[in-house]
PDB file of C-alpha atoms in Angstrom:
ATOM      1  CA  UNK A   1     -77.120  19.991  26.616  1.00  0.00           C
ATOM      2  CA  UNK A   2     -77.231  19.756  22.617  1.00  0.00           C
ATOM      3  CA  UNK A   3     -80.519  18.832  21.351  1.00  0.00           C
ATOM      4  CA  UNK A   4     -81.637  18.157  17.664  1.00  0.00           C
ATOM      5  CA  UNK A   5     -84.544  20.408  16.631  1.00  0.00           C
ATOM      6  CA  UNK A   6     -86.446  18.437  13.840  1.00  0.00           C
ATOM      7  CA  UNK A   7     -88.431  20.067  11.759  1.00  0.00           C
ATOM      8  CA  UNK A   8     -92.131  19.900  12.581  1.00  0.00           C
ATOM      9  CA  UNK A   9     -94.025  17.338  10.099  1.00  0.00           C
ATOM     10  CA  UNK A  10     -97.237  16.142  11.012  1.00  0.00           C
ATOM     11  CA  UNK A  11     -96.572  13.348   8.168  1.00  0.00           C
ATOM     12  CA  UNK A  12     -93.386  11.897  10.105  1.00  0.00           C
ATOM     13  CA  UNK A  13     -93.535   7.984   9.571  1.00  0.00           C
ATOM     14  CA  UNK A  14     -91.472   5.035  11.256  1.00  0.00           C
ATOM     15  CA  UNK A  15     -89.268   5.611   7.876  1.00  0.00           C
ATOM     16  CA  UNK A  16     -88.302   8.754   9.265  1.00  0.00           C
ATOM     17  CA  UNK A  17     -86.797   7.604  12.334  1.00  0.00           C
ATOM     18  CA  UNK A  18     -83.518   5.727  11.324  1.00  0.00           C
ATOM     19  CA  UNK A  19     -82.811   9.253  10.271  1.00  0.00           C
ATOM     20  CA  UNK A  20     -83.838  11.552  13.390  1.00  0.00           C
ATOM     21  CA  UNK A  21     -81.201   8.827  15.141  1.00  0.00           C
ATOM     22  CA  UNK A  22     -78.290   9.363  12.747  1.00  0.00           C
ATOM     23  CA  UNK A  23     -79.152  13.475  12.448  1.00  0.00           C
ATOM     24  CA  UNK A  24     -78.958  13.416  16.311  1.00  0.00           C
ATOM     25  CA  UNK A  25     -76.055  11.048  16.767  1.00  0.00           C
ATOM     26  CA  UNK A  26     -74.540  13.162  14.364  1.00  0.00           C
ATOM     27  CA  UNK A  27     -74.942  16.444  16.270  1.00  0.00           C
ATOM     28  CA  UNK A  28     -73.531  14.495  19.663  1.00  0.00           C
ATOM     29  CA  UNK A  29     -70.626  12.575  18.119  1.00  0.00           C
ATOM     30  CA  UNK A  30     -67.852  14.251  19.404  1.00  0.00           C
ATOM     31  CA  UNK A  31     -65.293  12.094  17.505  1.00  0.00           C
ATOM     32  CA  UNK A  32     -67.394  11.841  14.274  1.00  0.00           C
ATOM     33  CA  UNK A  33     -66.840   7.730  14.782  1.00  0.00           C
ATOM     34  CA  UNK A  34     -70.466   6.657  15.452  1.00  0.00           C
ATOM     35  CA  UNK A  35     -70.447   2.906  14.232  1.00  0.00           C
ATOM     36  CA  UNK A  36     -74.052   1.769  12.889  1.00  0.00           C
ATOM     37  CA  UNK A  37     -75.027  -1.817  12.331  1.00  0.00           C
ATOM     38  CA  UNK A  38     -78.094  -3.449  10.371  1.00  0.00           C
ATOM     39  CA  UNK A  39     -79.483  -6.740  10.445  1.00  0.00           C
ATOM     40  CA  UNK A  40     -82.634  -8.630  10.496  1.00  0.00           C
ATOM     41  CA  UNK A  41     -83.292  -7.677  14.556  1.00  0.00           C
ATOM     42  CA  UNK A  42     -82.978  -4.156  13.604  1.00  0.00           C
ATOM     43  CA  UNK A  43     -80.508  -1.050  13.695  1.00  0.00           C
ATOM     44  CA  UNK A  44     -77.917  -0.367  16.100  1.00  0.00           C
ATOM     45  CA  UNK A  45     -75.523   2.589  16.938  1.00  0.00           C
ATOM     46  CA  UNK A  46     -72.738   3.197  18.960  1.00  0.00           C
ATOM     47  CA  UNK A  47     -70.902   6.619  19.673  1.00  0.00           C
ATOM     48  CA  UNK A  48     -68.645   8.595  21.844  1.00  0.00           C
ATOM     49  CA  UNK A  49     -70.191  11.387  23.958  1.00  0.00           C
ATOM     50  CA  UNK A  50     -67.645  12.999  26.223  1.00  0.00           C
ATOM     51  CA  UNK A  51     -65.934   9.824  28.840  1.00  0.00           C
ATOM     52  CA  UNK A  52     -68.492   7.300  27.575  1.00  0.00           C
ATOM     53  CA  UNK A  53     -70.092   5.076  25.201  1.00  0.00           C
ATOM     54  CA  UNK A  54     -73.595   5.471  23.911  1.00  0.00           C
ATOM     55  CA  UNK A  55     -75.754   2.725  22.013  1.00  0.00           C
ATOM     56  CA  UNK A  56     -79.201   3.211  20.177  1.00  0.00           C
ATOM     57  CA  UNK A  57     -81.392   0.250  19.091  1.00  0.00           C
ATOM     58  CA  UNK A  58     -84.097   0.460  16.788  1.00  0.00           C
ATOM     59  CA  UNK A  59     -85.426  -3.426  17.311  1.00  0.00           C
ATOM     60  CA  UNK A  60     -87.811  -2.176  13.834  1.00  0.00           C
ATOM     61  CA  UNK A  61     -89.926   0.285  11.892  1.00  0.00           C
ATOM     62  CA  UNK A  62     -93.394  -1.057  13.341  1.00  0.00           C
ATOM     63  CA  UNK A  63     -95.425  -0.176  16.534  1.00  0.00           C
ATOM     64  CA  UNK A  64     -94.910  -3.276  18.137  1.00  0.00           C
ATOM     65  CA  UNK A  65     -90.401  -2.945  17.681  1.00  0.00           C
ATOM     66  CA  UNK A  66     -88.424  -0.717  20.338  1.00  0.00           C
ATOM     67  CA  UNK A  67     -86.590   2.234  20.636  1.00  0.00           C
ATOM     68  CA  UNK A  68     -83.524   1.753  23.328  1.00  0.00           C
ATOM     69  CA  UNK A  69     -80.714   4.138  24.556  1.00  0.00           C
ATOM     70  CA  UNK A  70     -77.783   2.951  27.114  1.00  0.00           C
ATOM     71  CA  UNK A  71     -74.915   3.753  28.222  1.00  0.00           C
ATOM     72  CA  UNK A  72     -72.538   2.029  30.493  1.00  0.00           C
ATOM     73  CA  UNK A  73     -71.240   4.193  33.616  1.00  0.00           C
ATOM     74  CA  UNK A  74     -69.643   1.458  35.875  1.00  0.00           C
ATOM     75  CA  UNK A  75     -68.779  -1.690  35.792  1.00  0.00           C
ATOM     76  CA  UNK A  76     -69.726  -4.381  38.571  1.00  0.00           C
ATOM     77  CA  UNK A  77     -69.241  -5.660  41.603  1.00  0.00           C
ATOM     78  CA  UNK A  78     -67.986  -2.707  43.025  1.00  0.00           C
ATOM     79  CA  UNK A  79     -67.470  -1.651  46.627  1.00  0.00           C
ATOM     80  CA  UNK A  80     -70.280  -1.004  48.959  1.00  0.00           C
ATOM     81  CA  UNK A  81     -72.859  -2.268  46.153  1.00  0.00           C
ATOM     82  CA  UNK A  82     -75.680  -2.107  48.667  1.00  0.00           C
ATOM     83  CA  UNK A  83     -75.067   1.803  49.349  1.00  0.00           C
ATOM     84  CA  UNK A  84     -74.451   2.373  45.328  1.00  0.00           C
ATOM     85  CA  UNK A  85     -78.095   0.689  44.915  1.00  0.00           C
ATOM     86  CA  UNK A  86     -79.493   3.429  47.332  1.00  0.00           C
ATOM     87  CA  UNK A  87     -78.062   5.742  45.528  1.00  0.00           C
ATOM     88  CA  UNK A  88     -78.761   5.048  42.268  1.00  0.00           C
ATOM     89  CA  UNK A  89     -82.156   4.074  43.416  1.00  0.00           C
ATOM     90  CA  UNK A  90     -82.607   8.050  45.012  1.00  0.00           C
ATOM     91  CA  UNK A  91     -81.073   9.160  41.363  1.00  0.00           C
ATOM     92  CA  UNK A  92     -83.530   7.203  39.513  1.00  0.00           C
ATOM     93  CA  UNK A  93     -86.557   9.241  41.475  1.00  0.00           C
ATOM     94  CA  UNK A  94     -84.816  12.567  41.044  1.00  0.00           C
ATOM     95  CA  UNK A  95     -82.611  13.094  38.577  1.00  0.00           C
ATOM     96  CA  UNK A  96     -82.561  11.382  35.383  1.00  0.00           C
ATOM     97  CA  UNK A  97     -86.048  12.813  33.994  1.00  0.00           C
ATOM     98  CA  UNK A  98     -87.644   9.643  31.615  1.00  0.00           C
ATOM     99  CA  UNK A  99     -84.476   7.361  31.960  1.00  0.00           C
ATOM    100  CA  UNK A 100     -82.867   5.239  34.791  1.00  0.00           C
ATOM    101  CA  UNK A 101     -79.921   3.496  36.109  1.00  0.00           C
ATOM    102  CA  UNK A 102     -80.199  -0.199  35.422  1.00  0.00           C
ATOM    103  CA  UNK A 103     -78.023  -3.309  35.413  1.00  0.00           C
ATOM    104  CA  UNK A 104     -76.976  -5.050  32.104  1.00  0.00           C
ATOM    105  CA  UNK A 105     -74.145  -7.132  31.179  1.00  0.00           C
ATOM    106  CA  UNK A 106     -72.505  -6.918  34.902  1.00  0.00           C
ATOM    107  CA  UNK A 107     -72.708  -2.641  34.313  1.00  0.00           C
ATOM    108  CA  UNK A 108     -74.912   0.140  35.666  1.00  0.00           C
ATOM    109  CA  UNK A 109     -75.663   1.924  32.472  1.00  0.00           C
ATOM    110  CA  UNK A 110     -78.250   4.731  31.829  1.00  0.00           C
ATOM    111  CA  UNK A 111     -81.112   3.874  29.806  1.00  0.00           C
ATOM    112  CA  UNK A 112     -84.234   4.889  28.275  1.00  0.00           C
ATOM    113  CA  UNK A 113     -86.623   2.404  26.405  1.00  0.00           C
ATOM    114  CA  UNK A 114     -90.162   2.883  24.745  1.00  0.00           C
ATOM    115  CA  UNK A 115     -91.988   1.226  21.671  1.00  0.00           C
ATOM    116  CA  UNK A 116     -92.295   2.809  18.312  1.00  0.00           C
ATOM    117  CA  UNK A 117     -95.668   3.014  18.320  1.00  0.00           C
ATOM    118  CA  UNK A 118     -96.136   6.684  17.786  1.00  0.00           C
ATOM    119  CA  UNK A 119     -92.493   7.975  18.555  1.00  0.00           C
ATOM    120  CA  UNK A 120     -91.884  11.519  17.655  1.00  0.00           C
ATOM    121  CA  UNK A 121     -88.429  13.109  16.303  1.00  0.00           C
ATOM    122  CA  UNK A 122     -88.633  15.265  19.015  1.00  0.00           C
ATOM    123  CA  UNK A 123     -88.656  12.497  21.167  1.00  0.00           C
ATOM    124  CA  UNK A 124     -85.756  10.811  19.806  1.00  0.00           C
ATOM    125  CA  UNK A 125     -83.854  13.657  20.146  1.00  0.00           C
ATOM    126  CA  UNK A 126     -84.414  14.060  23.923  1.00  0.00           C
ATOM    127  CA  UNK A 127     -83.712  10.548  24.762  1.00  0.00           C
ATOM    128  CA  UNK A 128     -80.374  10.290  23.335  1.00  0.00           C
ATOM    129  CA  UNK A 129     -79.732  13.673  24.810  1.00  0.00           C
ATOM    130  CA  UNK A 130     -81.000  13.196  27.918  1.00  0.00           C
ATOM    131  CA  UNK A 131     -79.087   9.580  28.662  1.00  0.00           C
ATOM    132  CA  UNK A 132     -76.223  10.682  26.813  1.00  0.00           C
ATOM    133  CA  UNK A 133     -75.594  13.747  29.084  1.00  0.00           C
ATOM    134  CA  UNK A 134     -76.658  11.639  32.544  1.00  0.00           C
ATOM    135  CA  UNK A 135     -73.779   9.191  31.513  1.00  0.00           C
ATOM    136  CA  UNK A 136     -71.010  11.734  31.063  1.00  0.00           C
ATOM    137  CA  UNK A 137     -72.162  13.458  34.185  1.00  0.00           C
ATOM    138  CA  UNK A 138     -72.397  10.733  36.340  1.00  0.00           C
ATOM    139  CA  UNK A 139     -70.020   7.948  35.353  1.00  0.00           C
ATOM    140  CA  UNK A 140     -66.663   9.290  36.320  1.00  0.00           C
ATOM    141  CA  UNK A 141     -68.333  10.266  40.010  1.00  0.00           C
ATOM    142  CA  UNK A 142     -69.534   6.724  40.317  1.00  0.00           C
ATOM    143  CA  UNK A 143     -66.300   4.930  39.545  1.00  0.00           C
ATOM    144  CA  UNK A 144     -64.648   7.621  41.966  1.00  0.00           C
ATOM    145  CA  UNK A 145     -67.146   7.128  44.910  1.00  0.00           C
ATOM    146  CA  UNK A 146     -68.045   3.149  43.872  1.00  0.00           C
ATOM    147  CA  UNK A 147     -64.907   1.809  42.224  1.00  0.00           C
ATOM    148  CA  UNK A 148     -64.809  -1.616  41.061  1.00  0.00           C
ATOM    149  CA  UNK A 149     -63.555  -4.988  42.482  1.00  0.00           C
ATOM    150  CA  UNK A 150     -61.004  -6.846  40.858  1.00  0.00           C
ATOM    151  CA  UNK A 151     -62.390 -10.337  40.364  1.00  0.00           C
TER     152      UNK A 151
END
């Protein structure tokens, strides 16, 4: 698993975090084609990370905005749905450390949200990491074992 280490500054301000998320998207990018977009509801980043997708939100800079990674690893319905929810369910208590398998936009994606208020470098670098790598390892498996119905 490649991690960022940021430099320890007890100073670190919301400022700061725009660029801990493009240092550490920068260090995972395996296609160096991460896509950022800015607007009035925030930042946004999208890039590659071995077979899938990744996408950071930054909603803001204060304590109140939110800090979001997903990643899509299958889309839905797909066969047996009520044994994939099990599953992911018995993943979600054992193996994907502070993120989780969710639904969003008919997907299961990988995910990790908190708010701003008193987000760390450090900690921005583990939660891209961390849902990054339980994508890649995970999403080819599920589309294998759970593959998806044509509609």
């Amino acid at each position: 698993m490649n991690t960022y280490n940021p430099v320890s500054d007890p100073d670190v301000t919301s400022e700061n975090h725009v660029d801990a998320i493009e240092t550490v998207i920068a260090s995972l990018d395996q296609y160096d084609n991460a896509l950022v977009n800015h607007s009035d509801q925030g930042y946004i980043w999208k890039f590659k990370y071995g077979s899938v997708d990744v996408f950071v939100q930054l909603t803001g800079l204060t304590d109140d905005d939110t800090f979001t990674v997903w990643s899509p690893v299958l889309q839905l319905p797909a066969q047996d749905e009520a044994r994939l929810m099990r599953k992911l369910l018995e993943m979600n208590w054992s193996a994907t450390f502070e993120a989780c398998f969710g639904i969003f936009n008919n997907q299961v994606v990988a995910l990790s949200t908190r708010s701003v208020a008193d987000l760390a470098p450090g900690e921005i670098s583990r939660t891209i990491t961390v849902v990054a790598t339980i994508a890649d390892e995970n999403d080819e498996v599920l589309q294998q074992e759970f593959p998806a119905v044509a509609t």
